Structure formats: C-alpha cells, structure tokens
Amino acid sequence: MYAEYFGLREPPFAITPDPGYVYLSPHHREALAHLLYGTDENGGFVQLTGEVGTGKTTLVRSLLEQGLEQVDIALCLNPRLTVEELLATVCDELNVSYPREHPTLKGLVDALNEHLLRVHATGRRTVLIIDEAQNLSREVLEQVRLLTNLETTKHKLLRIILVGQPELRALLARPDLRQLAQRITARYHLPSLDAEDTAAYIRHRLRVAGGRDDLFSRRALRAVYRRSGGVPRLINIICDRALLGAYGQNARRVSAGVVQQAAREALQDRSFGLEKRFVHIRPALAIALAGLLMIGIALRLPDTVTLPLALPADNPTAGKTAAPAAAPAFVAAPALAPASRNADQAAAPASVPASRKADQAAASASEIRSPPPVAARVDPATALANAPAIAPTSTAGTTAPASPTTFSAPAVTVTETAPAPASVAASSPAASSAASAPPSSAPSGVSERPATPTPATSSATTADLISLLSPTSNQGKPPSSSVGGGQLNLSALLRDAHIEKANEGLLALWGIAPFQGRAAAFCEQVKTRGLRCLSGQGDWEALRHFNRPAVLPLNRAGGGAAPVLLRSLADNRATLEVGGQLVTVPLEQIKPLWTGQYVLLWKLQTDQPIIGPGNNGEAVRWLRRRLAMAAGQPIPEAPSERFDAELGKQVRAFQQARGLLADGMAGEQTLVLLNNLAPLPGTPLLSQSPREP
C-alpha cells in the first residue's frame, strides 16, 4: 500500500527470512563465519544461539544461498520429532533410500552411514542443520550425539550445526547431556543490534527495496531502537507499521511520534515499551556505579599502578561482550576453530582456544582460516604506546588449516564506522597544505609535518638494534653505535622512539600533516582523512601481501615496546624509521624483537566496508570489476549491481587463492588486496612489486 508512495519496489520490512535483505552487522558476520566454519572440511559440531527474532534463521538462509561447493546440507526446521522421525527427515533431505513402511532405527542409521561413506569418497561434505534446536527432546539430542560417531579414521562424516534460542544453552548445560556438550567445537551467541547498527539496518533495508535511506528521521531511528531493543524482527514490525502510519498522514518522512504510535499499535504491549525506557536509566546507573568503584579502587591502590596490555599468543576470534579497560587491541595468530563468546560457552576440544574478551566494533572481522574476530574499542595506537615486551609469536607449528599460499593470513580487527568520502582526503586543507605548502602554512588544528627522516645506515646488527630500542641506562655515557661507518647517537634516537613519532611518519607517507592531540585518538582522526586503521598480527609475508607501511612494536631489551615505522620491505631487509632516522636491517635480526603486531592505514574505495549478500549498487559493480582484474579477464563496462550467488563464488575463489577465510563476503582484508590491483594515486606501498599469490 505504501510502497509506491515512498518509491519502494516492495515493502522493505517483511518478517520473512529473505537472504536478499540480510544486514551483516559485526555480530551477524561473526555468526555467519561460525556457520561457514561448521561446513568446512575441519568443521565439527557448532552451536549458534540468540534471542527470538535476532536473525538466526535469516543467517541460515544466507548460508544456503552461498552456493557452497562440495557440500550437501540437510535442513531440519521442525525439531519436535521422535528419534526415528529425525533420522527419516535427514534421509529425506539427503535423498537417502530406506524402507518407508516399517523403518527401524538400525535401518535408518545403516542407510545414512552407507550414504555418508559414499559421498565422502567423492570428496563431498555433509552438514546437518537443526533450527529451533531448543525444542529437541533429550532422546533426540542423544541420537544427534551418536550421529557424530559416524566417521572415518580422520574425518567426521556428518557435520552438525544446532541453531536455537538461549534455552538451548541451558539445555546442553544439563549434567546428563555433558557428553553432547563436550563435542561442540564452536559456540556463538548472537546479540541484538545496538543503536548504531539498528539505524544502519533500517537504512540498508530501505536501499535494498529501492528507496531513499533517509525516510526515517534521526529521532525516529532512536525511537525504533528504544522500542525494539535492537531485535531485527521487532524493528521490522515497528518500521512497517510506521511507514503505513506516515503514508496515512501524507508525510514524506517518518517522525519519532509516528514510530511511538506504531510501536503501541503493533506490539500491543505497553509494558514492553515502558521497559525499554529504562534503557536510558541503565547507562547512567552503570556510569555511577563504575565511578564509585573507581573511587574505591583508587583509595586502595598504591600511587603507581601498571596495567599491562594482555596480548594472547593464540586466539583466533573474540566475542563482543564489554571489554575491560586493558582489553587487547590486537588478536593473535590463526587457529582451527572459533572460540566461544561468553564465559559459559567454553569450547571443550583443545583445538578451540578460549575467546579473548573485547568490546564490539564494526566489521570487521578477520578473514583468516577461522571465524573473524571483532575489534575492541581500544585504539591500536594506544596499544602500541602502552604494550609491554612480549615474546614474538611464531606461526610455525600452528594448527591452522593448510592454505593455498605460503603466507599466514593474520587475524584482523577493524574500527567499523562510516568512512569519509575518498574526496575528503584529496581535497582537505591538511592534505593539500601538507603536500605543497611549507610547514608554517599548516592549517589550524593540524601541527606541522615532521621533517623527512635522514638515512642513518645501510645495515645494522642485532646488537645495534637492541641498543637502539633499549632504555637509557647510563645517563653520563649515552649509548652510541658505529653503523655503516657513521656514528649514531642511539640514546637520542631512543628518546624519539614513541608512538607519536611513528604515527606522524605513517601520516607523512600518506601526505597528511600530523594531528594535534593524543595518540589514543589517532585511528579516529584518520577517518576524517578518508583512511582506516587496520591492526592485526601476522608475519612478513602477510605484510608483503597487504603492501602498506605499518607501525610495528619491537621489544626493548629492558622491557616495554618501542613503536617503529616500517617504510619499505625488500626480500630479506626492512627499512625502519626510528625517531626520525632510517635504519635498514636484515629481517632475521628483527624477528627476535618483533611481536608480530602491526597497524597500517588503508583507504576504502567503496561506500561499503563489507560487500556481501544483500548489497546492491556501485560497491557491487566495483567488486565485479576488481575480481575481473584479479582473474585476468576483460573488465565489464556495465556490470550488474546485484550481489548474487555467482559473485559470492568469485569472492570465495579470490579469498581461497590468498589464504583468507572463504566466506564469500568482501571484508576489510579482501578489500585491501583488491585495492592493490589498482592502488589510488598517492597510496604508499612497501614495495612497487607486491607479492602475488
């Protein structure tokens, strides 16, 4: 009724699980990665839970739309079955023949086992997905456990994914089901959307339906969040009724008042709306309690307290619960499976390490051979400035699955907020003055660009480098080193080896004058120049593939970390900028000092930080052109703007060839590598001959 009035092709807020409208928030992206892991050759038993209406079934439908190759999926939507009925349903989904008149438990299991062995011999994988699994009886759950015993000496014949409401977690926590719970290799709980993602979700669905994304005022968007609690199904119900109400009033936009009236009419539960009003009280109460707690701690702690930055050595993913103040800004090396998100979701097998706690961020998500981690709201610059000395992490001997390439793709966290348009960086006063004007002409609010670092050496020994990064010990005799025939005042260089200098050097390579203010705001400030921070943990091969200058923390001999700028990378040597001096060092001599962490900058060339199912428009066209370039095919002049299953296959092929998580969605790492096919002018590179897969 209202679709034509608002210029929509169809109503955008239907409550059916349409994969074409899927919105991948950071949480939903991580949940989908867990589902994809469950279908992988190393997948086992995955549990996905979430409140009613959070989008679990939509994610399952999106998984089915992925067009996964070499995968057969049996989907059970009605779990209120007997053991025999469940097995018969699985056999029907997989087209397995069995005696239909008088099926027996043994006959069904034997027929299924024979089919699974035959399919496994052809190289295909079989996955059983049970939706609404909280309704399974204890007897059926026990049979599900027994199905996991169908295996060869090396592989499980049947991979199982249980999807259900939070009651499923309580059900599997029962002592009599502990055998089943111990077989679950990955768990994830899908939360509701926050206020920012709720607004993005509404705009996304309006765009997909062909309409303007500003049909709801800002106050209306906030009202939708307050009344829905961020539950997608309730958002759809309220928004659909609000559009109808605005249509009835001949209004061109939906106001907050229309949303409030729509919520009262659609939800038919005034207590729900009243409950949501307490959302405003809870943050204030939490802040007050936190303040009292900090005062109490301050009264009991000594004058000086050191809060070390925890940096786990092997943590492939992270949940999105609230993080402590010292939450890590980096995630660690890849591993087999995603870890649990909550404290009560500890995965049993050793192949699934415990999840680090981190605050939610936007998408980004890792594209390594494990589900993506999420970004902590800890600025990477802060982490580099405060990080203690850490033993370097080696990727050798990890349990990560084999990759088509030799480089070990790092786990990555990304600050997920809408980027500034690409034209901002090119036209901004800071950028233009930094590129052409003298230092004194730097615009207001931006400090002068640092002087170009002077080459100090063509070679340095490990001892020189350790001395360079060591704390000053003898004030009367500052350390110095003879490097390349010249004398270096290493003590003076050391005093400048801090995060601000490294950040300034990184900005200078992008033609941007340094920012005024604390380094903690660095990754927020670069967004005003159309750039993004990408932080993670990897190795030299990972940095070669990303091909961007990066800030690296090197361990000091006396403890602590010294952030240095990696300006260029040759086959076996790296050029570092330390305190305004350039030092060229063999990689083998840096390896004992480098923790594997890095922060680099990159520019988003599209209007979407993640391009996947449900996206339409110019970002999809850009993706099609870049994938054609990567495949060595002619670049299409007018590519389709719709993200279909075939495009998802092309994205997965690109990701597999480069050792990324092949989830079929172009996330941050994929976009950086696609950018490298035709870098924007002014993009600094580590090497003019980037490493190809």
PDB file of N, CA and C in Angstrom, residues 361-363 414-420:
ATOM      1  N   ALA A 361      32.901  -3.959  17.785  1.00  0.00           N
ATOM      2  CA  ALA A 361      33.251  -2.945  16.822  1.00  0.00           C
ATOM      3  C   ALA A 361      32.545  -3.301  15.568  1.00  0.00           C
ATOM      4  N   ALA A 362      32.735  -2.562  14.667  1.00  0.00           N
ATOM      5  CA  ALA A 362      32.095  -2.883  13.445  1.00  0.00           C
ATOM      6  C   ALA A 362      32.998  -3.781  12.648  1.00  0.00           C
ATOM      7  N   ALA A 363      32.749  -4.202  11.626  1.00  0.00           N
ATOM      8  CA  ALA A 363      33.121  -5.311  10.841  1.00  0.00           C
ATOM      9  C   ALA A 363      34.496  -5.665  10.615  1.00  0.00           C
ATOM     10  N   VAL A 414      39.108  -4.237  12.902  1.00  0.00           N
ATOM     11  CA  VAL A 414      38.951  -3.001  12.171  1.00  0.00           C
ATOM     12  C   VAL A 414      37.953  -2.128  12.888  1.00  0.00           C
ATOM     13  N   THR A 415      38.281  -0.811  12.961  1.00  0.00           N
ATOM     14  CA  THR A 415      37.316   0.103  13.522  1.00  0.00           C
ATOM     15  C   THR A 415      36.232   0.338  12.496  1.00  0.00           C
ATOM     16  N   GLU A 416      35.019  -0.027  12.824  1.00  0.00           N
ATOM     17  CA  GLU A 416      33.945  -0.026  11.847  1.00  0.00           C
ATOM     18  C   GLU A 416      33.046   1.188  12.010  1.00  0.00           C
ATOM     19  N   THR A 417      33.391   2.266  11.340  1.00  0.00           N
ATOM     20  CA  THR A 417      32.466   3.373  11.251  1.00  0.00           C
ATOM     21  C   THR A 417      32.487   3.851   9.827  1.00  0.00           C
ATOM     22  N   ALA A 418      31.491   4.586   9.453  1.00  0.00           N
ATOM     23  CA  ALA A 418      31.398   5.005   8.063  1.00  0.00           C
ATOM     24  C   ALA A 418      32.583   5.872   7.713  1.00  0.00           C
ATOM     25  N   PRO A 419      33.291   5.557   6.620  1.00  0.00           N
ATOM     26  CA  PRO A 419      34.472   6.326   6.244  1.00  0.00           C
ATOM     27  C   PRO A 419      34.099   7.638   5.598  1.00  0.00           C
ATOM     28  N   ALA A 420      35.035   8.569   5.665  1.00  0.00           N
ATOM     29  CA  ALA A 420      34.836   9.795   4.928  1.00  0.00           C
ATOM     30  C   ALA A 420      34.958   9.516   3.451  1.00  0.00           C
TER      31      ALA A 420
END
